[in-house]
Short mmCIF file of C-alpha atoms and ligand atoms in Angstrom, two decimals:
data_model
loop_
_atom_site.label_atom_id
_atom_site.label_comp_id
_atom_site.label_asym_id
_atom_site.label_seq_id
_atom_site.Cartn_x
_atom_site.Cartn_y
_atom_site.Cartn_z
CA MET D 1 29.41 70.89 43.66
CA GLU D 2 27.10 68.94 46.00
CA THR D 3 25.53 65.69 44.68
CA HIS D 4 22.08 67.32 45.06
CA SER D 5 22.91 70.33 42.87
CA LEU D 6 24.69 68.07 40.34
CA ILE D 7 21.54 66.04 39.95
CA GLN D 8 19.40 69.16 39.50
CA LYS D 9 21.80 70.35 36.84
CA TYR D 10 22.44 67.16 34.94
CA ASN D 11 19.16 65.26 35.25
CA ILE D 12 17.91 66.15 31.75
CA PRO D 13 16.29 64.07 29.04
CA GLY D 14 19.04 62.25 27.16
CA PRO D 15 19.61 59.18 24.86
CA ARG D 16 20.96 55.87 26.09
CA TYR D 17 23.29 55.72 23.10
CA THR D 18 22.79 52.18 21.87
CA SER D 19 23.46 53.91 18.52
CA TYR D 20 24.74 57.09 16.99
CA PRO D 21 22.86 58.85 15.57
CA THR D 22 20.08 58.02 17.97
CA VAL D 23 16.82 56.76 16.40
CA PRO D 24 14.88 60.09 16.65
CA TYR D 25 17.77 61.76 14.75
CA TRP D 26 17.93 59.36 11.83
CA ASP D 27 17.82 61.23 8.59
CA GLU D 28 15.18 59.36 6.58
CA SER D 29 16.15 61.31 3.49
CA SER D 30 19.55 59.62 3.43
CA PHE D 31 17.83 56.16 3.50
CA THR D 32 16.67 53.93 0.72
CA ALA D 33 16.33 50.12 0.65
CA LYS D 34 19.06 49.98 -2.00
CA ALA D 35 21.48 52.15 0.05
CA TRP D 36 20.85 49.94 3.04
CA GLU D 37 21.51 46.76 1.02
CA SER D 38 24.80 48.03 -0.21
CA THR D 39 26.00 49.03 3.25
CA PHE D 40 25.33 45.69 4.78
CA ILE D 41 26.90 43.86 1.86
CA LYS D 42 30.01 46.06 2.19
CA SER D 43 30.10 45.46 5.91
CA PHE D 44 29.60 41.68 5.47
CA LYS D 45 32.54 41.51 2.96
CA GLU D 46 34.74 43.43 5.35
CA SER D 47 33.98 41.49 8.47
CA ASN D 48 32.31 38.08 8.02
CA VAL D 49 35.49 36.04 7.81
CA GLN D 50 37.60 38.23 10.20
CA GLU D 51 35.18 38.49 13.07
CA GLY D 52 31.85 36.97 12.10
CA ILE D 53 28.47 38.63 12.36
CA SER D 54 25.77 39.07 15.04
CA ILE D 55 22.18 38.11 14.84
CA TYR D 56 19.46 39.54 17.05
CA ILE D 57 16.03 37.94 16.95
CA HIS D 58 13.09 39.79 18.46
CA LEU D 59 10.41 37.46 19.89
CA PRO D 60 7.70 39.97 20.81
CA PHE D 61 5.01 38.01 22.61
CA CYS D 62 4.35 38.09 26.39
CA GLU D 63 1.45 36.54 28.26
CA GLN D 64 0.97 39.45 30.61
CA LEU D 65 1.78 43.15 30.42
CA CYS D 66 4.27 44.53 32.94
CA THR D 67 3.27 48.17 33.27
CA PHE D 68 6.84 49.51 33.58
CA CYS D 69 8.04 47.90 30.36
CA GLY D 70 9.42 50.04 27.59
CA CYS D 71 10.18 47.11 25.15
CA HIS D 72 8.31 46.34 21.94
CA LYS D 73 5.83 43.57 22.86
CA ARG D 74 2.54 42.07 21.97
CA ILE D 75 0.42 40.71 24.86
CA THR D 76 -1.41 37.44 24.13
CA LYS D 77 -2.10 34.06 25.62
CA ARG D 78 -2.74 32.51 22.27
CA HIS D 79 0.28 30.31 21.59
CA GLU D 80 -0.99 29.57 18.01
CA VAL D 81 0.90 32.77 17.06
CA GLU D 82 4.30 31.03 17.63
CA THR D 83 4.67 28.99 14.45
CA PRO D 84 3.60 31.57 11.86
CA TYR D 85 5.77 34.19 13.49
CA LEU D 86 8.82 31.96 13.50
CA GLN D 87 8.24 31.01 9.90
CA SER D 88 8.30 34.72 9.05
CA VAL D 89 11.57 35.20 10.93
CA LEU D 90 13.11 32.36 8.99
CA LYS D 91 11.82 33.80 5.67
CA GLU D 92 13.37 37.15 6.62
CA TRP D 93 16.64 35.42 7.30
CA ARG D 94 16.48 33.69 3.91
CA LEU D 95 15.93 37.11 2.28
CA TYR D 96 19.10 38.42 3.89
CA CYS D 97 21.12 35.29 3.08
CA ASN D 98 20.04 35.51 -0.60
CA LEU D 99 21.61 38.97 -0.74
CA LEU D 100 24.93 37.93 0.91
CA PRO D 101 27.82 36.80 -1.24
CA ALA D 102 28.96 33.99 1.11
CA ARG D 103 27.72 31.79 4.00
CA PRO D 104 27.42 33.90 7.14
CA ILE D 105 29.49 33.04 10.21
CA ILE D 106 27.62 33.79 13.38
CA LYS D 107 29.64 34.99 16.36
CA GLU D 108 26.85 36.40 18.52
CA LEU D 109 23.27 35.34 18.51
CA HIS D 110 20.75 36.83 20.92
CA LEU D 111 17.08 36.02 21.45
CA GLY D 112 15.33 39.05 22.93
CA GLY D 113 11.86 40.25 23.45
CA GLY D 114 9.15 40.41 24.54
CA THR D 115 9.59 36.96 26.04
CA PRO D 116 11.59 34.35 24.12
CA THR D 117 10.46 31.74 26.68
CA PHE D 118 6.86 32.43 25.59
CA PHE D 119 7.80 30.09 22.74
CA SER D 120 7.96 26.29 23.33
CA PRO D 121 11.42 24.76 23.49
CA GLU D 122 10.56 22.72 20.36
CA ASN D 123 9.71 25.90 18.41
CA LEU D 124 12.85 27.60 19.56
CA LYS D 125 14.82 24.58 18.46
CA GLN D 126 13.28 24.74 14.98
CA LEU D 127 14.07 28.49 14.80
CA ILE D 128 17.76 28.03 15.67
CA GLU D 129 18.17 24.97 13.43
CA GLY D 130 16.52 27.01 10.60
CA ILE D 131 19.04 29.83 11.12
CA PHE D 132 22.00 27.43 11.01
CA LYS D 133 20.79 25.72 7.81
CA LEU D 134 22.11 28.85 6.07
CA ALA D 135 24.95 29.79 8.35
CA SER D 136 27.99 28.49 10.28
CA ARG D 137 29.21 29.03 13.80
CA ALA D 138 32.28 31.21 14.45
CA GLU D 139 35.19 29.43 16.12
CA THR D 140 34.35 31.16 19.40
CA TYR D 141 30.76 32.35 19.79
CA GLU D 142 28.42 33.74 22.42
CA TYR D 143 24.72 32.79 22.10
CA SER D 144 22.33 34.13 24.66
CA PHE D 145 18.68 34.63 25.40
CA GLU D 146 16.32 36.47 27.72
CA GLY D 147 14.29 34.27 29.96
CA HIS D 148 11.24 35.24 32.01
CA PRO D 149 11.68 33.64 35.49
CA ASN D 150 7.94 32.87 35.62
CA ASN D 151 7.82 30.74 32.50
CA THR D 152 11.42 29.47 31.75
CA THR D 153 11.43 25.72 32.03
CA LYS D 154 14.22 23.23 32.38
CA ALA D 155 13.44 22.13 28.87
CA HIS D 156 13.93 25.63 27.50
CA LEU D 157 17.36 25.80 29.19
CA GLN D 158 18.40 22.29 28.08
CA THR D 159 17.21 22.75 24.50
CA LEU D 160 18.99 26.00 24.04
CA TYR D 161 22.13 24.72 25.82
CA ASP D 162 22.25 21.79 23.37
CA LEU D 163 22.13 24.32 20.56
CA GLY D 164 25.20 26.19 21.92
CA PHE D 165 23.64 28.80 24.24
CA ARG D 166 25.72 29.50 27.31
CA ARG D 167 24.32 32.80 28.50
CA VAL D 168 20.87 33.56 29.93
CA SER D 169 19.52 36.84 31.38
CA TYR D 170 16.51 36.88 33.61
CA GLY D 171 14.22 39.84 34.29
CA VAL D 172 14.06 40.26 38.06
CA GLN D 173 13.37 44.04 38.48
CA ASP D 174 12.53 44.05 42.20
CA TYR D 175 11.43 41.50 44.83
CA ASN D 176 9.29 43.94 46.84
CA LEU D 177 5.56 42.96 46.69
CA THR D 178 4.24 46.57 46.57
CA VAL D 179 6.53 47.35 43.58
CA GLN D 180 5.66 44.03 41.92
CA LYS D 181 1.92 44.83 42.26
CA ALA D 182 2.46 48.35 40.92
CA ILE D 183 4.25 47.02 37.85
CA ASN D 184 1.86 44.04 37.42
CA ARG D 185 4.56 41.43 37.70
CA ILE D 186 4.31 39.08 40.69
CA GLN D 187 7.45 37.11 40.66
CA PRO D 188 8.57 35.35 43.84
CA PHE D 189 12.25 34.93 44.67
CA GLU D 190 11.80 31.16 44.55
CA ASN D 191 11.06 31.33 40.80
CA VAL D 192 14.23 33.22 40.14
CA LYS D 193 16.22 30.91 42.43
CA LYS D 194 14.93 27.88 40.59
CA VAL D 195 15.70 29.06 37.06
CA THR D 196 19.09 30.36 38.13
CA GLU D 197 20.04 27.02 39.67
CA TRP D 198 18.71 25.06 36.72
CA ALA D 199 20.86 27.15 34.35
CA ARG D 200 23.97 26.49 36.46
CA GLU D 201 23.21 22.72 36.72
CA ILE D 202 22.87 22.46 32.95
CA GLY D 203 26.12 24.24 32.41
CA TYR D 204 25.40 27.88 31.44
CA THR D 205 28.55 29.85 32.09
CA SER D 206 26.94 33.31 32.44
CA VAL D 207 23.62 33.91 34.25
CA SER D 208 22.52 37.50 34.43
CA HIS D 209 19.80 39.24 36.36
CA ASP D 210 18.13 42.57 35.35
CA ILE D 211 17.40 44.83 38.33
CA ILE D 212 15.79 48.20 38.08
CA PHE D 213 15.89 51.24 40.38
CA GLY D 214 13.54 54.19 40.24
CA LEU D 215 10.38 51.99 39.79
CA PRO D 216 6.93 53.25 41.04
CA PHE D 217 6.59 52.95 44.84
CA GLN D 218 10.14 51.57 45.16
CA SER D 219 11.99 52.66 48.29
CA THR D 220 15.77 52.71 48.70
CA ASN D 221 15.25 49.95 51.23
CA ALA D 222 13.45 47.82 48.54
CA VAL D 223 16.45 48.22 46.21
CA LYS D 224 18.74 47.16 49.06
CA GLU D 225 16.63 44.07 49.89
CA THR D 226 16.51 43.08 46.24
CA ILE D 227 20.31 43.31 45.96
CA LEU D 228 20.73 41.31 49.19
CA LYS D 229 18.49 38.59 47.93
CA THR D 230 20.47 38.67 44.62
CA LYS D 231 23.60 38.04 46.75
CA GLU D 232 22.20 34.61 47.61
CA LEU D 233 22.27 33.62 43.96
CA LEU D 234 25.39 35.59 42.89
CA PRO D 235 24.66 35.89 39.18
CA ASP D 236 27.67 36.36 36.93
CA ARG D 237 26.32 39.62 35.59
CA ILE D 238 23.86 42.19 36.78
CA ALA D 239 22.19 44.85 34.58
CA PHE D 240 21.29 47.52 37.12
CA TYR D 241 19.03 49.76 35.02
CA SER D 242 17.61 53.10 35.82
CA TYR D 243 13.88 52.99 35.16
CA ALA D 244 13.13 54.76 31.91
CA HIS D 245 9.81 56.54 32.08
CA VAL D 246 8.70 57.08 28.58
CA PRO D 247 4.82 56.88 28.69
CA TRP D 248 4.49 59.07 25.58
CA ILE D 249 5.87 56.25 23.36
CA LYS D 250 2.89 54.87 21.43
CA GLY D 251 1.69 51.53 22.70
CA ASN D 252 4.38 50.93 25.33
CA GLY D 253 1.69 50.40 28.01
CA GLN D 254 3.48 52.31 30.91
CA ARG D 255 0.37 52.95 32.99
CA GLY D 256 -1.36 52.44 36.36
CA PHE D 257 0.96 54.96 38.07
CA ASN D 258 2.06 58.50 37.54
CA GLU D 259 5.12 60.63 37.92
CA ASN D 260 4.27 61.36 41.61
CA ASP D 261 4.56 57.63 42.32
CA LEU D 262 8.11 57.51 41.11
CA PRO D 263 11.07 58.11 43.42
CA LYS D 264 12.37 61.73 43.19
CA PRO D 265 15.57 62.20 41.23
CA THR D 266 17.70 62.53 44.43
CA VAL D 267 16.19 59.35 45.83
CA LYS D 268 16.79 57.60 42.52
CA ARG D 269 20.38 58.71 42.63
CA GLU D 270 20.67 57.44 46.27
CA GLN D 271 19.25 54.02 45.06
CA TYR D 272 21.95 53.85 42.39
CA GLU D 273 24.75 54.82 44.81
CA LEU D 274 23.63 52.34 47.44
CA GLY D 275 23.17 49.54 44.82
CA LYS D 276 26.55 50.19 43.37
CA ALA D 277 28.24 50.12 46.81
CA LEU D 278 26.53 46.88 47.71
CA LEU D 279 27.39 45.29 44.31
CA GLU D 280 30.93 46.30 44.65
CA GLU D 281 31.14 44.84 48.25
CA MET D 282 29.85 41.60 46.76
CA GLY D 283 32.71 41.46 44.23
CA TYR D 284 31.06 43.02 41.19
CA ILE D 285 32.89 45.46 38.93
CA GLU D 286 30.94 48.27 37.22
CA ILE D 287 31.15 47.96 33.44
CA GLY D 288 30.36 50.98 31.22
CA MET D 289 26.94 52.20 32.13
CA ASP D 290 24.24 50.08 34.00
CA HIS D 291 26.23 46.85 34.09
CA PHE D 292 28.11 44.94 36.74
CA ALA D 293 30.04 41.69 36.32
CA LEU D 294 32.01 39.26 38.42
CA LYS D 295 35.73 39.04 37.38
CA SER D 296 35.08 35.56 35.97
CA ASP D 297 32.50 36.79 33.54
CA SER D 298 33.32 37.37 29.83
CA MET D 299 32.01 40.99 30.09
CA TYR D 300 34.64 41.83 32.73
CA GLN D 301 37.33 40.24 30.61
CA ALA D 302 36.10 42.11 27.56
CA MET D 303 36.39 45.39 29.44
CA GLN D 304 39.91 44.53 30.57
CA ASN D 305 40.97 43.71 27.04
CA HIS D 306 39.28 46.80 25.57
CA LYS D 307 36.94 44.56 23.57
CA LEU D 308 33.68 45.81 25.17
CA HIS D 309 31.24 46.93 22.52
CA ARG D 310 27.75 48.49 22.58
CA ASN D 311 24.93 48.14 20.11
CA PHE D 312 21.12 47.79 20.14
CA MET D 313 21.47 44.74 22.38
CA GLY D 314 23.26 46.89 25.00
CA TYR D 315 26.82 45.97 25.96
CA THR D 316 28.41 42.93 24.28
CA ALA D 317 31.65 41.16 25.05
CA SER D 318 32.91 41.22 21.40
CA LYS D 319 32.57 43.57 18.52
CA THR D 320 31.06 42.62 15.29
CA GLN D 321 30.81 45.16 12.52
CA LEU D 322 27.52 43.75 11.22
CA MET D 323 24.43 42.96 13.27
CA ILE D 324 21.35 41.71 11.50
CA GLY D 325 18.09 42.22 13.45
CA LEU D 326 15.31 39.86 12.58
CA GLY D 327 11.67 40.08 13.67
CA THR D 328 9.33 42.94 14.47
CA SER D 329 10.89 46.26 15.50
CA SER D 330 14.46 44.83 15.28
CA ILE D 331 17.23 47.23 14.27
CA SER D 332 20.07 46.12 12.08
CA ASP D 333 23.44 47.82 12.20
CA SER D 334 25.96 47.61 9.33
CA TRP D 335 28.28 50.17 10.93
CA TYR D 336 27.69 52.39 7.93
CA GLY D 337 23.93 52.32 8.31
CA PHE D 338 20.92 51.35 10.47
CA ALA D 339 17.60 49.91 9.52
CA GLN D 340 14.56 49.24 11.61
CA ASN D 341 11.89 46.66 10.93
CA GLU D 342 8.17 47.14 10.92
CA LYS D 343 6.81 46.99 14.50
CA ARG D 344 3.29 45.54 13.84
CA VAL D 345 3.33 41.73 13.76
CA GLU D 346 0.77 41.35 10.93
CA LYS D 347 2.36 44.05 8.68
CA TYR D 348 5.83 42.58 9.35
CA GLN D 349 4.59 39.12 8.32
CA ALA D 350 2.86 40.53 5.23
CA MET D 351 6.02 42.22 4.06
CA VAL D 352 8.14 39.15 4.51
CA GLU D 353 5.49 37.08 2.63
CA GLU D 354 5.82 39.50 -0.30
CA GLY D 355 9.52 38.78 -0.37
CA ILE D 356 10.69 42.20 0.71
CA LEU D 357 12.97 43.07 3.67
CA PRO D 358 10.48 44.38 6.26
CA VAL D 359 12.53 47.51 6.87
CA VAL D 360 10.53 50.69 7.36
CA LYS D 361 13.13 53.29 8.30
CA GLY D 362 16.79 53.82 8.75
CA HIS D 363 19.78 56.02 8.39
CA ILE D 364 22.99 55.94 6.34
CA LEU D 365 25.94 57.46 8.35
CA ASN D 366 27.96 60.31 6.82
CA GLN D 367 31.72 60.88 7.57
CA GLU D 368 30.90 63.11 10.54
CA ASP D 369 28.48 60.57 11.98
CA LEU D 370 31.17 57.88 11.79
CA VAL D 371 33.73 60.00 13.69
CA ILE D 372 31.13 60.95 16.39
CA ARG D 373 29.87 57.41 16.69
CA LYS D 374 33.44 56.24 17.47
CA HIS D 375 33.82 58.84 20.26
CA ILE D 376 30.47 58.02 21.81
CA LEU D 377 31.29 54.26 21.70
CA ASN D 378 34.60 54.95 23.34
CA LEU D 379 32.90 56.99 26.13
CA MET D 380 30.23 54.40 26.73
CA CYS D 381 32.61 51.45 26.69
CA GLN D 382 35.94 52.82 27.90
CA LEU D 383 34.91 55.98 29.69
CA LYS D 384 37.42 57.95 27.61
CA THR D 385 38.15 59.03 24.08
CA ASN D 386 40.73 60.97 22.20
CA TRP D 387 40.92 62.92 19.01
CA GLN D 388 44.62 62.88 18.27
CA GLN D 389 44.32 61.50 14.80
CA GLN D 390 41.20 63.35 13.74
CA LYS D 391 40.10 66.76 12.72
CA ASP D 392 39.16 68.66 15.82
CA TYR D 393 35.40 68.51 15.44
CA PHE D 394 34.57 69.84 18.93
CA GLU D 395 36.01 73.25 18.52
CA LYS D 396 33.50 73.84 15.72
CA LEU D 397 30.53 73.70 18.08
CA PRO D 398 30.73 76.19 20.90
CA GLU D 399 27.72 74.75 22.76
CA SER D 400 29.45 71.36 23.00
CA LEU D 401 32.59 73.00 24.30
CA GLN D 402 30.63 74.97 26.88
CA LEU D 403 28.95 71.74 28.07
CA LEU D 404 32.37 70.00 28.44
CA ASP D 405 33.81 73.05 30.24
CA GLU D 406 31.03 72.89 32.82
CA MET D 407 31.51 69.16 33.30
CA ILE D 408 35.24 69.82 33.82
CA SER D 409 34.55 72.50 36.52
CA ASP D 410 32.04 70.11 38.19
CA GLY D 411 34.75 67.43 38.34
CA LEU D 412 32.85 64.94 36.09
CA ILE D 413 35.38 64.77 33.23
CA CYS D 414 38.93 65.86 32.69
CA ILE D 415 40.66 66.69 29.42
CA THR D 416 44.39 66.30 29.11
CA GLY D 417 45.74 67.43 25.74
CA LYS D 418 43.37 65.78 23.30
CA GLU D 419 42.04 63.01 25.59
CA LEU D 420 38.84 63.24 27.51
CA GLU D 421 38.23 60.97 30.51
CA ILE D 422 35.18 60.45 32.72
CA THR D 423 36.25 60.84 36.37
CA PRO D 424 34.94 58.42 39.05
CA ALA D 425 32.47 61.10 40.18
CA GLY D 426 31.34 61.48 36.57
CA ARG D 427 30.42 57.86 35.94
CA ALA D 428 26.72 58.36 36.47
CA PHE D 429 26.82 61.27 34.04
CA VAL D 430 28.39 59.44 31.05
CA ARG D 431 25.18 60.06 28.97
CA ASN D 432 25.63 63.81 29.57
CA ALA D 433 29.20 63.70 28.31
CA CYS D 434 28.11 61.80 25.22
CA MET D 435 25.44 64.53 24.60
CA ALA D 436 28.23 67.06 24.21
CA PHE D 437 29.59 64.92 21.35
CA ASP D 438 26.18 64.46 19.82
CA TRP D 439 26.18 67.08 17.13
CA ARG D 440 22.81 66.14 15.69
CA LEU D 441 21.24 66.78 19.12
CA GLN D 442 23.21 69.92 19.78
CA ARG D 443 22.31 71.46 16.41
CA ASN D 444 18.65 70.57 16.74
CA LYS D 445 17.41 70.42 20.33
CA PRO D 446 14.08 68.52 20.59
CA ASP D 447 10.99 70.52 21.41
CA THR D 448 8.99 67.38 22.32
CA LYS D 449 9.78 64.60 24.76
CA LEU D 450 12.06 62.11 23.03
CA PHE D 451 14.31 60.62 25.73
CA SER D 452 14.12 59.35 29.30
CA MET D 453 15.98 61.36 32.05
CA THR D 454 19.64 60.78 32.35
CA ILE D 455 19.55 59.98 36.11
C1 LIG F 1 12.56 42.05 27.23
S1 LIG F 1 12.74 42.26 28.92
C2 LIG F 1 13.39 40.67 29.63
C3 LIG F 1 12.81 39.35 29.23
C4 LIG F 1 11.50 38.96 29.75
N1 LIG F 1 10.44 39.55 28.96
C5 LIG F 1 11.21 39.37 31.19
O1 LIG F 1 10.50 40.31 31.43
O2 LIG F 1 11.78 38.72 32.06
C6 LIG F 1 14.30 43.07 28.96
C7 LIG F 1 14.61 43.92 30.17
O3 LIG F 1 14.45 45.30 29.83
C8 LIG F 1 14.37 46.06 31.02
N2 LIG F 1 13.39 47.07 30.91
C9 LIG F 1 12.19 47.04 30.32
N3 LIG F 1 11.54 48.21 30.36
C10 LIG F 1 12.32 49.05 31.05
C11 LIG F 1 12.24 50.43 31.48
N4 LIG F 1 11.14 51.14 31.17
N5 LIG F 1 13.25 50.94 32.08
C12 LIG F 1 14.38 50.26 32.39
N6 LIG F 1 14.52 48.98 32.05
C13 LIG F 1 13.53 48.35 31.36
C14 LIG F 1 13.92 45.05 32.11
O4 LIG F 1 14.92 44.98 33.15
C15 LIG F 1 13.74 43.75 31.45
O5 LIG F 1 14.18 42.66 32.18
S1 LIG F 2 9.15 43.13 31.03
FE1 LIG F 2 9.31 41.35 29.79
S2 LIG F 2 7.41 40.11 30.21
FE2 LIG F 2 7.08 42.14 30.95
S3 LIG F 2 5.99 43.18 29.26
FE3 LIG F 2 8.19 43.66 29.11
S4 LIG F 2 9.01 42.16 27.73
FE4 LIG F 2 7.05 41.44 28.45
#
């Protein structure tokens, strides 16, 4: 089938599978605070010593709204919010530690946002030191943060480096001025160059840039120019995201443009293909979905050693069974369950003050979820999965089989015996393949908009 027709057929709303079940399909009736506590204690006991745990800390504040952004954020210029917020995060951490039977060993630590570099270096230092008052470092660890190129200072980089951080990712998006104006994010190349060079001088071993295609008013040439500029800095990793247009999500602030201002699906696909070809010419290897890395980067090595993992932080270079998410809107993952924190800053702080985990919803996985979760992770991380050892779940759902059959005849996947593999032509359709495995979605198709388009 021609690319054009494939796009028409497969460009449908679909999850990004940072979890299974996906958040809209969580079964709230399976979830209680007590059930959640017992799953993370079980997970902690099973994994803390063997592999360590991950911590994600959400730092929601940004000084200015970028109108493409789908993240949970609070726009403010009032930096007085920093200290009380960090105090709440540390109180939440203490609540978790009080429930744990031993001292946690932290393998992965990620500061995400919002904008972590909204906070002063001194405040970030106090936050990290506060976390480690109650925890130890794993023997090998990967600590990382998201920096905004417009406000990351040398002091931020040095302070976090001294605390063990070796990875930083910068939001670049696109260098074209028309696009930058449309997304309300004026960010000259010089800013990105400066913060990339500082990180390297200080000793960071992995610098990553986020680039987006499919943004309002973005031409294919703009994507090309952005990637060619990126070549001058050669970051170790590149997240090459498809713009997720989800304006119906409450409070996400996607505005100032409409669907007609976005590149058409075929153009968006052309942008991805061109970007991928250019990145590969520059020496990057495509990792899972959306990501590219140089061979020297830990993410490439993780893929080679079959260690690549995916969770709410996106792809990570090592698997931990337990991830505790701290801060507003953060999601924790105990492997057996998920829990999401309150999104509103004031409410979150009030709950922590009362001494209760600020969790407002979640899901406890059943046996079927656990099997499907494994398949979806395999597909997202290794582009293949097999069901030799397991009950043949897929034959139970004719719609899933039909979807897979169509993908086979379109050359996007192949099935040999009980192994399914995504073909090179099918790489851009990996979300579609996962959807065939997603029983909760297949059984209960949404009648309102829940997900961004797959292409
Ligand atoms: C929290 S932001 C990065 C840190 C910092 N706030 C900044 O903007 O530089 C994380 C990344 O998510 C990506 N992102 C946000 N909204 C998106 C959307 N609607 N579609 C695709 N990617 C998006 C952007 O590439 C962004 O750099
Ligand atoms: S892209 Fe970054 S700086 Fe912009 S609103 Fe989103 S989180 Fe804030």
